[in-house]
Amino acid sequence: MTDAVLETTDVTVLLVDDNPQNLKVLYETLKDKGYRLLIANDGEKALDLAHRHQPEVILLDIMMPELDGYQVCERLKADPVTSDSAVVFLSALDDLQAKVRGFSLGGADYISKPFQAQEVIARVKTHARVIRLERALQARNRQLENDQARILNSISEGIYGLDARGTIVFANPAAALIMRRPVEELIGEGFFDLHFRTAGHGCESLPIYATCTKGVPENQRDIEMLRADGSPFPVEYRATPKLDGDELHGAVVVFRDITAELESERALDDARHMVQEQREQLAHFSRLTTMGEMAAGVAHEVNQPLTAITNYARVAKRVLAKEAPDHELLEETLEKIEAQSHRASEVIRRIRRFMKKPAAGKDVLSIAALLEDTRQFAEVDIRNNEGGVEISVANDVPDVLADPIQVQQVALNLIRNALESTRSAQSEKPVEVTVAMSGTGCVRVAVTDHGVGLQDDAEEKLFLPFYTTKEEGMGIGLPMCRSLIQAQGGDIGFERPEHGGACFFFTLPVAGAVGSPCASTDGSGGPTE
């Protein structure tokens, strides 16, 4: 009988027997079962057909001339293309040793002659299903391995697989790139000896050792490791234990070189320091500008107690010139001189404290005491504007964490603006300063005037640098206030009260508050109530 192929399915069965009658019986038994049947009458032809078509099942006669079934099976299993085919031996031999030999060579089953049709059908069906499932599983595993390889090769972080002794059993291309050494040269190396100078003195204290030996996950940043050439570099790594049930088999280490990242962070820190220095210099300049505007009033404020001291000194001289000095009057006069000197000293003290360039840092402050000190400092403007400043602090307001000089500069700026705005509207109502909680971790200070109110486009322009509505203004007051308050972790904004005028407010974090409790909640001018 010549070779025959029945292509009715993708399951292929190869029939091998040197007896044409046996082949015919097998063919007739299986031809209507939906298999693709191949037929060979000797061993060499069977090997050729198997290699070309890779059948799922091979029904193989043992007793054949030249190449017997055992030799054919041995060569089939040695060929990677056909090694997974299920070989079912056909023989009239009922010898146990013959069966054992067949199984030892890789045979999957044994059918005795003469054939029983139902037995042949059942065995072929079972082995065909098993082989198809095994091949599908192998294909799926290959696909998963390929996908895994593509993923690992595309990851920019280095990845090691370590055994329980710390030997590198896997390394991805990124690890080789970081180490500047081929992957194949990394495999088999001791991780700790390769990456750490002190490994020779013991590994117990080294990173990742506890993960390999005890299954403890680790995650650290800015750890120094060595490249293959011995040069150090900083890394961030995550180490995860490799577990099979409860059994520890080493660790998976994901690491990356953070040299450039640390350099960027240092550059960013330098930029932050520079911005902070420039902010402080500009704030100091703003305070000098404020003092220039208040110079005449301050001079008057200091001149009053000095004039009083001069007059009281003259009185004291006249008392002493008398033959019988009035000691009681003299003592009273000297006390008044002392009081006036304290008054002048206090004015100068406030000026010096306000003018000095403070060291960077924040303190725990009583906002009520700070505002009262600011109100006294603004007394010159209060008298010039024929109004006043009323401060109202809620009972539940705690201390805040901020720079006292910078906060006082903001408060003074807002109070002076409010006094000026109120005067421009020819109103004698006092400027109202209110302090209350805003949320649980934020204090809100609001300064309300009785002026003409804000322009319609205030939201877009008011906090822009160099924008001003004053004829002689420089436009740095409110932008500077915003910068100073944001540096404290707070925010600044404004509202339009229903009764008219304007309300400017700023917020400061409560001492001990966590996170950013005073962060802006709208996009127009700062947080809202």
Coordinates of C-alpha atoms in Angstrom, one line a residue:
M1 CA 0.0 0.0 0.0
T2 CA 1.3 3.5 -0.8
D3 CA 1.3 6.5 1.5
A4 CA -2.1 7.9 2.1
V5 CA -3.3 11.1 3.7
L6 CA -6.8 11.9 4.8
E7 CA -7.0 15.6 5.6
T8 CA -10.1 16.0 7.6
T9 CA -8.7 17.4 10.8
D10 CA -5.6 19.1 12.3
V11 CA -4.9 16.0 14.5
T12 CA -2.4 13.8 12.6
V13 CA -2.0 10.0 13.2
L14 CA 1.0 8.1 11.7
L15 CA 0.4 4.4 11.1
V16 CA 3.7 2.4 10.8
D17 CA 3.7 -1.4 10.0
D18 CA 5.5 -3.5 7.4
N19 CA 2.4 -5.7 7.0
P20 CA 0.0 -4.2 4.5
Q21 CA -2.9 -6.1 6.0
N22 CA -2.3 -4.6 9.4
L23 CA -2.1 -1.1 7.9
K24 CA -5.3 -1.6 6.1
V25 CA -7.1 -2.7 9.3
L26 CA -5.7 0.3 11.2
Y27 CA -6.6 2.7 8.3
E28 CA -10.2 1.3 8.1
T29 CA -10.6 1.6 11.9
L30 CA -9.6 5.2 12.0
K31 CA -10.5 6.7 8.6
D32 CA -14.0 7.9 9.6
K33 CA -12.9 9.4 13.0
G34 CA -11.8 12.7 11.7
Y35 CA -8.0 12.2 11.8
R36 CA -5.4 13.2 9.3
L37 CA -3.9 9.8 8.6
L38 CA -0.3 9.1 7.4
I39 CA 0.9 5.6 6.4
A40 CA 4.4 4.2 6.3
N41 CA 5.6 0.6 5.8
D42 CA 9.1 0.9 7.1
G43 CA 11.1 2.7 9.7
E44 CA 13.0 5.2 7.5
K45 CA 9.8 6.3 5.8
A46 CA 8.1 6.7 9.2
L47 CA 10.9 8.9 10.5
D48 CA 10.7 11.1 7.4
L49 CA 6.9 11.5 7.6
A50 CA 7.1 12.2 11.3
H51 CA 9.7 14.9 10.9
R52 CA 7.8 16.6 8.1
H53 CA 4.2 16.4 9.7
Q54 CA 4.8 16.1 13.4
P55 CA 1.9 13.8 14.2
E56 CA 0.2 13.8 17.6
V57 CA 0.0 10.0 17.7
I58 CA 2.2 7.3 16.1
L59 CA 1.0 3.7 16.0
L60 CA 4.3 1.9 15.6
D61 CA 4.9 -1.8 14.9
I62 CA 7.8 -3.3 16.9
M63 CA 8.8 -6.2 14.6
M64 CA 10.0 -4.6 11.3
P65 CA 13.0 -5.3 9.1
E66 CA 16.1 -3.0 9.0
L67 CA 14.8 -0.5 11.7
D68 CA 12.6 -2.1 14.3
G69 CA 10.0 -0.1 16.3
Y70 CA 12.4 0.4 19.3
Q71 CA 15.0 2.0 17.1
V72 CA 12.4 4.2 15.4
C73 CA 11.1 5.3 18.8
E74 CA 14.6 6.1 20.1
R75 CA 15.3 8.3 17.0
L76 CA 11.9 9.9 17.3
K77 CA 12.5 10.9 20.9
A78 CA 16.0 12.2 20.0
D79 CA 14.6 14.6 17.4
P80 CA 13.3 17.8 19.0
V81 CA 10.7 18.1 16.2
T82 CA 9.1 14.7 17.0
S83 CA 10.0 14.2 20.6
D84 CA 6.6 15.1 22.0
S85 CA 4.6 12.7 19.7
A86 CA 2.8 9.9 21.6
V87 CA 4.3 6.6 20.4
V88 CA 1.9 3.6 20.8
F89 CA 3.7 0.3 20.2
L90 CA 1.9 -2.4 18.2
S91 CA 3.1 -6.0 18.7
A92 CA 1.9 -9.6 19.1
L93 CA 4.6 -9.9 21.8
D94 CA 3.0 -10.3 25.2
D95 CA 6.4 -10.3 26.9
L96 CA 6.7 -8.0 30.0
Q97 CA 10.3 -7.2 29.2
A98 CA 9.3 -6.0 25.7
K99 CA 6.8 -3.7 27.1
V100 CA 9.2 -2.3 29.7
R101 CA 11.8 -1.7 27.0
G102 CA 9.2 0.2 24.9
F103 CA 8.3 2.4 27.9
S104 CA 11.9 3.1 28.8
L105 CA 12.5 4.4 25.3
G106 CA 9.7 6.9 25.6
G107 CA 6.7 5.0 24.5
A108 CA 3.4 6.2 25.7
D109 CA 1.2 3.1 25.4
Y110 CA 1.0 -0.5 24.1
I111 CA -1.6 -2.2 21.9
S112 CA -1.5 -6.0 21.4
K113 CA -2.2 -7.7 18.1
P114 CA -4.7 -8.8 16.9
F115 CA -6.2 -5.3 17.1
Q116 CA -9.5 -4.6 18.8
A117 CA -11.1 -1.7 16.9
Q118 CA -12.7 0.0 20.0
E119 CA -9.4 -0.3 21.9
V120 CA -7.5 1.3 19.0
I121 CA -10.1 4.1 18.7
A122 CA -10.1 4.8 22.4
R123 CA -6.4 4.9 22.9
V124 CA -5.7 7.1 19.8
K125 CA -8.4 9.5 20.9
T126 CA -7.0 9.7 24.5
H127 CA -3.4 10.2 23.4
A128 CA -4.3 12.7 20.6
R129 CA -6.2 14.8 23.2
V130 CA -3.3 14.7 25.7
I131 CA -0.7 15.7 23.0
R132 CA -2.9 18.5 21.7
L133 CA -3.3 19.9 25.2
E134 CA 0.4 19.5 25.9
R135 CA 1.3 21.3 22.7
A136 CA -1.2 24.1 23.4
L137 CA 0.2 24.5 26.9
Q138 CA 3.8 24.5 25.5
A139 CA 2.8 27.1 22.9
R140 CA 1.1 29.2 25.6
N141 CA 4.2 28.9 27.8
R142 CA 6.5 29.9 24.9
Q143 CA 4.2 32.9 24.3
L144 CA 4.3 33.9 28.0
E145 CA 8.1 33.5 28.0
N146 CA 8.4 35.7 25.0
D147 CA 6.1 38.3 26.4
Q148 CA 8.0 38.2 29.7
A149 CA 11.3 38.5 27.9
R150 CA 10.0 41.5 25.9
I151 CA 8.7 43.1 29.0
L152 CA 12.0 42.5 30.9
N153 CA 14.1 43.7 28.0
S154 CA 12.0 46.9 27.6
I155 CA 12.2 47.9 31.3
S156 CA 14.7 50.6 32.0
E157 CA 15.3 49.4 35.6
G158 CA 17.9 46.7 36.2
I159 CA 16.4 43.4 37.4
Y160 CA 18.3 40.5 39.1
G161 CA 17.1 37.1 40.1
L162 CA 19.1 35.8 43.1
D163 CA 19.1 32.4 44.6
A164 CA 19.2 31.9 48.4
R165 CA 23.0 32.3 48.5
G166 CA 22.9 35.6 46.6
T167 CA 24.1 34.2 43.3
I168 CA 22.8 36.0 40.2
V169 CA 20.7 33.5 38.2
F170 CA 19.0 36.1 36.0
A171 CA 19.8 39.6 34.7
N172 CA 17.9 41.7 32.2
P173 CA 19.6 43.9 29.6
A174 CA 19.1 47.1 31.7
A175 CA 21.1 45.5 34.5
A176 CA 23.9 44.8 32.1
L177 CA 23.7 48.3 30.8
I178 CA 23.9 49.8 34.3
M179 CA 26.7 47.4 35.2
R180 CA 28.5 47.9 31.9
R181 CA 29.0 44.2 31.5
P182 CA 27.3 41.6 29.3
V183 CA 24.3 39.6 30.8
E184 CA 26.1 36.3 30.3
E185 CA 29.0 37.5 32.4
L186 CA 26.7 38.6 35.3
I187 CA 25.0 35.2 35.5
G188 CA 26.7 33.1 38.2
E189 CA 28.4 36.0 39.9
G190 CA 27.9 36.5 43.7
F191 CA 25.6 39.6 44.0
F192 CA 27.1 40.8 47.3
D193 CA 30.8 40.3 46.3
L194 CA 30.1 42.1 43.0
H195 CA 28.3 45.1 44.3
F196 CA 29.6 45.9 47.8
R197 CA 33.1 46.7 49.0
T198 CA 32.6 45.3 52.5
A199 CA 31.2 41.9 51.4
G200 CA 34.4 40.2 52.3
H201 CA 33.8 41.1 56.0
G202 CA 30.4 39.5 56.1
C203 CA 27.1 40.1 54.3
E204 CA 24.7 40.1 57.2
S205 CA 24.4 43.9 57.3
L206 CA 24.3 44.5 53.5
P207 CA 21.2 45.5 51.6
I208 CA 19.1 42.6 50.2
Y209 CA 20.8 40.0 52.3
A210 CA 17.8 39.7 54.6
T211 CA 15.5 39.3 51.6
C212 CA 17.6 36.4 50.3
T213 CA 18.0 34.6 53.6
K214 CA 14.9 35.6 55.6
G215 CA 12.3 36.6 53.0
V216 CA 12.2 40.2 54.3
P217 CA 11.1 42.7 51.5
E218 CA 13.3 45.8 51.3
N219 CA 13.0 49.2 49.6
Q220 CA 15.8 51.8 50.0
R221 CA 17.1 54.9 48.2
D222 CA 20.5 56.4 47.7
I223 CA 22.5 53.2 48.5
E224 CA 26.0 53.0 47.0
M225 CA 26.7 50.0 44.8
L226 CA 29.7 49.1 42.7
R227 CA 29.8 48.5 38.9
A228 CA 31.7 45.6 37.4
D229 CA 34.8 47.9 37.1
G230 CA 34.6 48.8 40.8
S231 CA 33.2 52.4 40.3
P232 CA 30.5 53.4 42.8
F233 CA 27.1 54.7 41.9
P234 CA 23.9 55.5 43.9
V235 CA 20.9 53.3 43.5
E236 CA 17.3 53.0 44.5
Y237 CA 16.2 49.4 44.8
R238 CA 13.3 47.1 45.8
A239 CA 14.0 43.5 46.9
T240 CA 11.1 41.0 46.9
P241 CA 11.5 37.4 48.2
K242 CA 11.1 34.5 45.8
L243 CA 8.7 32.1 47.5
D244 CA 7.3 28.7 46.4
G245 CA 4.6 28.3 49.0
D246 CA 6.4 28.8 52.3
E247 CA 9.8 27.8 50.9
L248 CA 12.3 30.7 50.2
H249 CA 14.3 30.5 47.0
G250 CA 16.1 33.8 47.0
A251 CA 15.1 37.3 45.8
V252 CA 14.1 39.5 42.9
V253 CA 16.0 42.8 42.9
V254 CA 14.8 45.8 40.9
F255 CA 17.3 48.7 40.9
R256 CA 18.1 51.9 39.0
D257 CA 21.0 54.3 38.8
I258 CA 19.9 57.6 40.4
T259 CA 23.0 59.6 39.7
A260 CA 21.3 62.0 37.3
E261 CA 18.3 62.2 39.6
L262 CA 20.3 63.2 42.6
E263 CA 22.2 65.8 40.6
S264 CA 18.8 67.3 39.5
E265 CA 17.6 67.3 43.1
R266 CA 20.8 69.1 44.2
A267 CA 20.3 71.6 41.4
L268 CA 16.7 72.1 42.4
D269 CA 17.7 72.6 46.0
D270 CA 20.3 75.2 44.9
A271 CA 17.6 77.0 42.9
R272 CA 15.2 76.9 45.9
H273 CA 17.9 78.5 48.1
M274 CA 18.5 81.1 45.5
V275 CA 14.8 81.9 45.2
Q276 CA 14.5 82.1 48.9
E277 CA 17.5 84.5 49.1
Q278 CA 16.0 86.7 46.4
R279 CA 12.6 86.6 48.1
E280 CA 14.2 87.8 51.4
Q281 CA 16.2 90.5 49.6
L282 CA 13.1 91.8 47.9
A283 CA 11.1 91.6 51.1
H284 CA 13.8 93.6 52.8
F285 CA 13.7 96.2 50.0
S286 CA 9.9 96.3 50.4
R287 CA 10.3 97.1 54.1
L288 CA 12.8 99.8 53.3
T289 CA 10.2 101.2 50.8
T290 CA 7.5 101.1 53.5
M291 CA 9.7 102.9 56.0
G292 CA 10.5 105.5 53.3
E293 CA 6.8 106.1 52.9
M294 CA 6.3 106.3 56.7
A295 CA 9.5 108.4 57.4
A296 CA 7.7 111.7 58.1
G297 CA 5.2 110.1 60.4
V298 CA 7.9 108.1 62.2
A299 CA 10.0 111.2 62.7
H300 CA 7.0 112.9 64.2
E301 CA 6.3 109.9 66.4
V302 CA 9.9 110.0 67.8
N303 CA 10.0 113.7 68.0
Q304 CA 7.0 113.9 70.4
P305 CA 8.6 112.1 73.3
L306 CA 12.0 113.8 72.7
T307 CA 10.3 117.2 72.9
A308 CA 8.5 116.1 76.1
I309 CA 11.8 115.0 77.5
T310 CA 13.4 118.4 76.8
N311 CA 10.5 120.3 78.5
Y312 CA 10.6 118.0 81.5
A313 CA 14.3 118.5 81.8
R314 CA 13.9 122.3 81.9
V315 CA 11.3 121.9 84.6
A316 CA 13.7 119.7 86.6
K317 CA 16.4 122.4 86.2
R318 CA 14.1 125.1 87.5
V319 CA 13.1 123.0 90.5
L320 CA 16.7 122.4 91.3
A321 CA 17.5 126.1 91.0
K322 CA 15.3 127.0 93.9
E323 CA 16.7 127.4 97.5
A324 CA 14.3 124.7 98.7
P325 CA 13.7 122.2 95.9
D326 CA 10.4 120.4 95.8
H327 CA 11.7 116.9 95.8
E328 CA 8.2 115.4 95.2
L329 CA 7.8 117.5 92.0
L330 CA 11.4 116.7 91.0
E331 CA 10.8 112.9 91.4
E332 CA 7.5 113.2 89.4
T333 CA 9.3 115.1 86.6
L334 CA 12.1 112.6 86.4
E335 CA 9.5 109.7 86.2
K336 CA 7.9 111.5 83.2
I337 CA 11.3 111.9 81.5
E338 CA 11.9 108.2 82.0
A339 CA 8.4 107.3 80.6
Q340 CA 8.9 109.5 77.5
S341 CA 12.4 107.9 76.9
H342 CA 10.7 104.5 77.0
R343 CA 8.1 105.7 74.6
A344 CA 10.8 106.9 72.1
S345 CA 12.8 103.7 72.7
E346 CA 9.7 101.5 71.9
V347 CA 9.1 103.4 68.6
I348 CA 12.7 102.9 67.6
R349 CA 12.6 99.2 68.8
R350 CA 9.6 98.5 66.5
I351 CA 11.3 100.2 63.6
R352 CA 14.6 98.3 64.1
R353 CA 12.7 95.0 64.4
F354 CA 10.7 95.6 61.3
M355 CA 13.7 96.8 59.3
K356 CA 16.2 94.0 60.1
K357 CA 16.7 91.2 57.6
P358 CA 15.7 88.1 59.6
A359 CA 17.4 84.8 59.6
A360 CA 15.4 82.2 57.6
G361 CA 13.2 80.2 59.9
K362 CA 9.8 80.0 61.4
D363 CA 8.6 80.3 65.0
V364 CA 5.4 79.4 66.9
L365 CA 3.6 82.8 67.1
S366 CA 0.6 84.3 68.8
I367 CA -1.2 85.9 65.9
A368 CA -3.1 88.2 68.3
A369 CA 0.1 89.6 69.8
L370 CA 1.7 90.0 66.4
L371 CA -1.3 92.0 65.1
E372 CA -1.4 94.2 68.1
D373 CA 2.3 95.0 67.7
T374 CA 1.6 95.7 64.0
R375 CA -1.4 98.0 64.9
Q376 CA 0.9 100.1 67.2
F377 CA 3.4 100.4 64.4
A378 CA 0.7 101.7 62.1
E379 CA -0.4 104.4 64.5
V380 CA 1.1 107.1 62.3
D381 CA -1.1 106.0 59.4
I382 CA -4.0 105.7 61.8
R383 CA -3.7 109.3 62.9
N384 CA -3.1 110.6 59.3
N385 CA -6.3 108.8 58.0
E386 CA -8.5 109.9 60.9
G387 CA -9.6 106.4 61.4
G388 CA -8.6 103.5 63.4
V389 CA -7.9 99.8 63.4
E390 CA -10.1 97.4 65.3
I391 CA -8.7 93.9 65.9
S392 CA -11.0 91.0 66.7
V393 CA -9.5 87.5 67.5
A394 CA -11.8 84.5 68.0
N395 CA -11.3 82.6 71.2
D396 CA -10.4 79.3 69.6
V397 CA -7.5 80.6 67.5
P398 CA -4.3 78.7 68.4
D399 CA -0.7 79.7 67.7
V400 CA 0.6 79.5 64.1
L401 CA 4.0 78.5 62.6
A402 CA 5.5 81.3 60.6
D403 CA 8.2 83.9 60.2
P404 CA 7.2 86.8 62.5
I405 CA 8.9 89.6 60.5
Q406 CA 7.5 88.5 57.1
V407 CA 4.0 88.0 58.5
Q408 CA 4.1 91.4 60.2
Q409 CA 5.2 92.9 56.9
V410 CA 2.2 91.4 55.1
A411 CA -0.2 92.5 57.9
L412 CA 1.2 96.1 57.9
N413 CA 1.0 96.3 54.1
L414 CA -2.7 95.2 54.1
I415 CA -3.6 97.5 57.0
R416 CA -1.9 100.6 55.5
N417 CA -3.6 99.9 52.2
A418 CA -7.0 99.6 53.9
L419 CA -6.4 102.8 55.8
E420 CA -5.5 104.6 52.6
S421 CA -8.5 103.2 50.8
T422 CA -10.9 104.2 53.6
R423 CA -9.5 107.7 53.6
S424 CA -9.9 108.0 49.8
A425 CA -13.6 107.3 50.2
Q426 CA -13.8 110.1 52.9
S427 CA -14.9 107.5 55.5
E428 CA -14.0 107.7 59.2
K429 CA -15.0 104.1 59.9
P430 CA -12.2 101.9 61.4
V431 CA -10.4 99.2 59.4
E432 CA -11.5 95.8 60.7
V433 CA -9.0 93.1 61.3
T434 CA -10.6 89.7 62.2
V435 CA -8.9 86.4 63.0
A436 CA -10.7 83.1 62.9
M437 CA -10.1 79.4 62.2
S438 CA -10.5 78.2 58.6
G439 CA -10.9 74.5 58.7
T440 CA -9.1 72.5 61.4
G441 CA -5.4 73.4 60.6
C442 CA -5.5 76.9 59.2
V443 CA -5.9 80.4 60.7
R444 CA -7.4 83.2 58.5
V445 CA -6.6 86.9 59.0
A446 CA -8.9 89.3 57.2
V447 CA -8.4 93.0 56.7
T448 CA -11.6 94.9 55.6
D449 CA -11.7 98.5 54.6
H450 CA -14.5 101.0 53.7
G451 CA -13.1 102.3 50.5
V452 CA -14.5 102.4 47.0
G453 CA -14.0 98.7 46.3
L454 CA -12.0 96.8 43.8
Q455 CA -11.9 97.1 40.0
D456 CA -13.8 94.6 37.9
D457 CA -10.6 93.1 36.5
A458 CA -8.9 92.8 40.0
E459 CA -8.8 89.0 39.7
E460 CA -6.5 89.2 36.6
K461 CA -4.3 92.0 37.6
L462 CA -4.1 92.7 41.4
F463 CA -1.4 90.2 42.2
L464 CA 0.7 90.8 39.1
P465 CA 4.2 92.2 39.6
F466 CA 4.4 96.0 38.9
Y467 CA 0.7 96.5 38.6
T468 CA -0.5 99.3 40.8
T469 CA -3.4 101.8 41.1
K470 CA -1.3 104.3 43.1
E471 CA 0.3 107.2 41.3
E472 CA 3.6 106.7 43.1
G473 CA 3.4 103.0 43.7
M474 CA 5.8 100.4 42.4
G475 CA 3.4 97.5 42.2
I476 CA 5.5 95.1 44.4
G477 CA 3.4 95.2 47.6
L478 CA 0.7 92.6 46.9
P479 CA 2.9 90.3 44.8
M480 CA 5.4 90.4 47.6
C481 CA 2.7 89.7 50.2
R482 CA 1.6 86.6 48.2
S483 CA 5.2 85.4 47.9
L484 CA 5.8 85.8 51.6
I485 CA 2.6 84.1 52.7
Q486 CA 3.1 81.2 50.3
A487 CA 6.6 80.7 51.7
Q488 CA 4.9 80.2 55.1
G489 CA 2.6 77.5 53.7
G490 CA -0.4 79.8 53.5
D491 CA -2.2 81.7 50.8
I492 CA -3.6 85.1 50.2
G493 CA -6.7 86.5 48.4
F494 CA -9.5 89.0 48.5
E495 CA -13.3 89.3 48.6
R496 CA -15.9 91.9 47.8
P497 CA -18.0 92.5 50.9
E498 CA -21.7 93.2 50.4
H499 CA -21.5 96.6 52.2
G500 CA -18.8 97.7 49.8
G501 CA -15.1 98.3 50.2
A502 CA -12.7 95.3 50.0
C503 CA -11.5 92.5 52.2
F504 CA -8.0 91.1 51.8
F505 CA -7.1 88.0 53.7
F506 CA -4.3 85.6 54.3
T507 CA -4.0 82.2 55.9
L508 CA -1.3 80.6 58.0
P509 CA -1.0 77.0 59.2
V510 CA -1.6 76.1 62.8
A511 CA 1.5 75.1 64.7
G512 CA 1.8 71.3 64.4
A513 CA -0.6 71.0 61.5
V514 CA 0.1 68.1 59.1
G515 CA 0.2 68.4 55.3
S516 CA -0.9 71.6 53.5
P517 CA -4.1 72.7 55.4
C518 CA -4.0 76.2 53.9
A519 CA -3.6 75.2 50.2
S520 CA -5.7 77.3 47.8
T521 CA -9.1 75.8 46.9
D522 CA -10.0 78.1 44.0
G523 CA -8.1 79.6 41.1
S524 CA -8.9 83.3 41.4
G525 CA -7.2 84.7 44.4
G526 CA -6.7 82.1 47.2
P527 CA -8.8 80.0 49.5
T528 CA -12.4 80.6 50.2
E529 CA -14.3 80.1 53.4

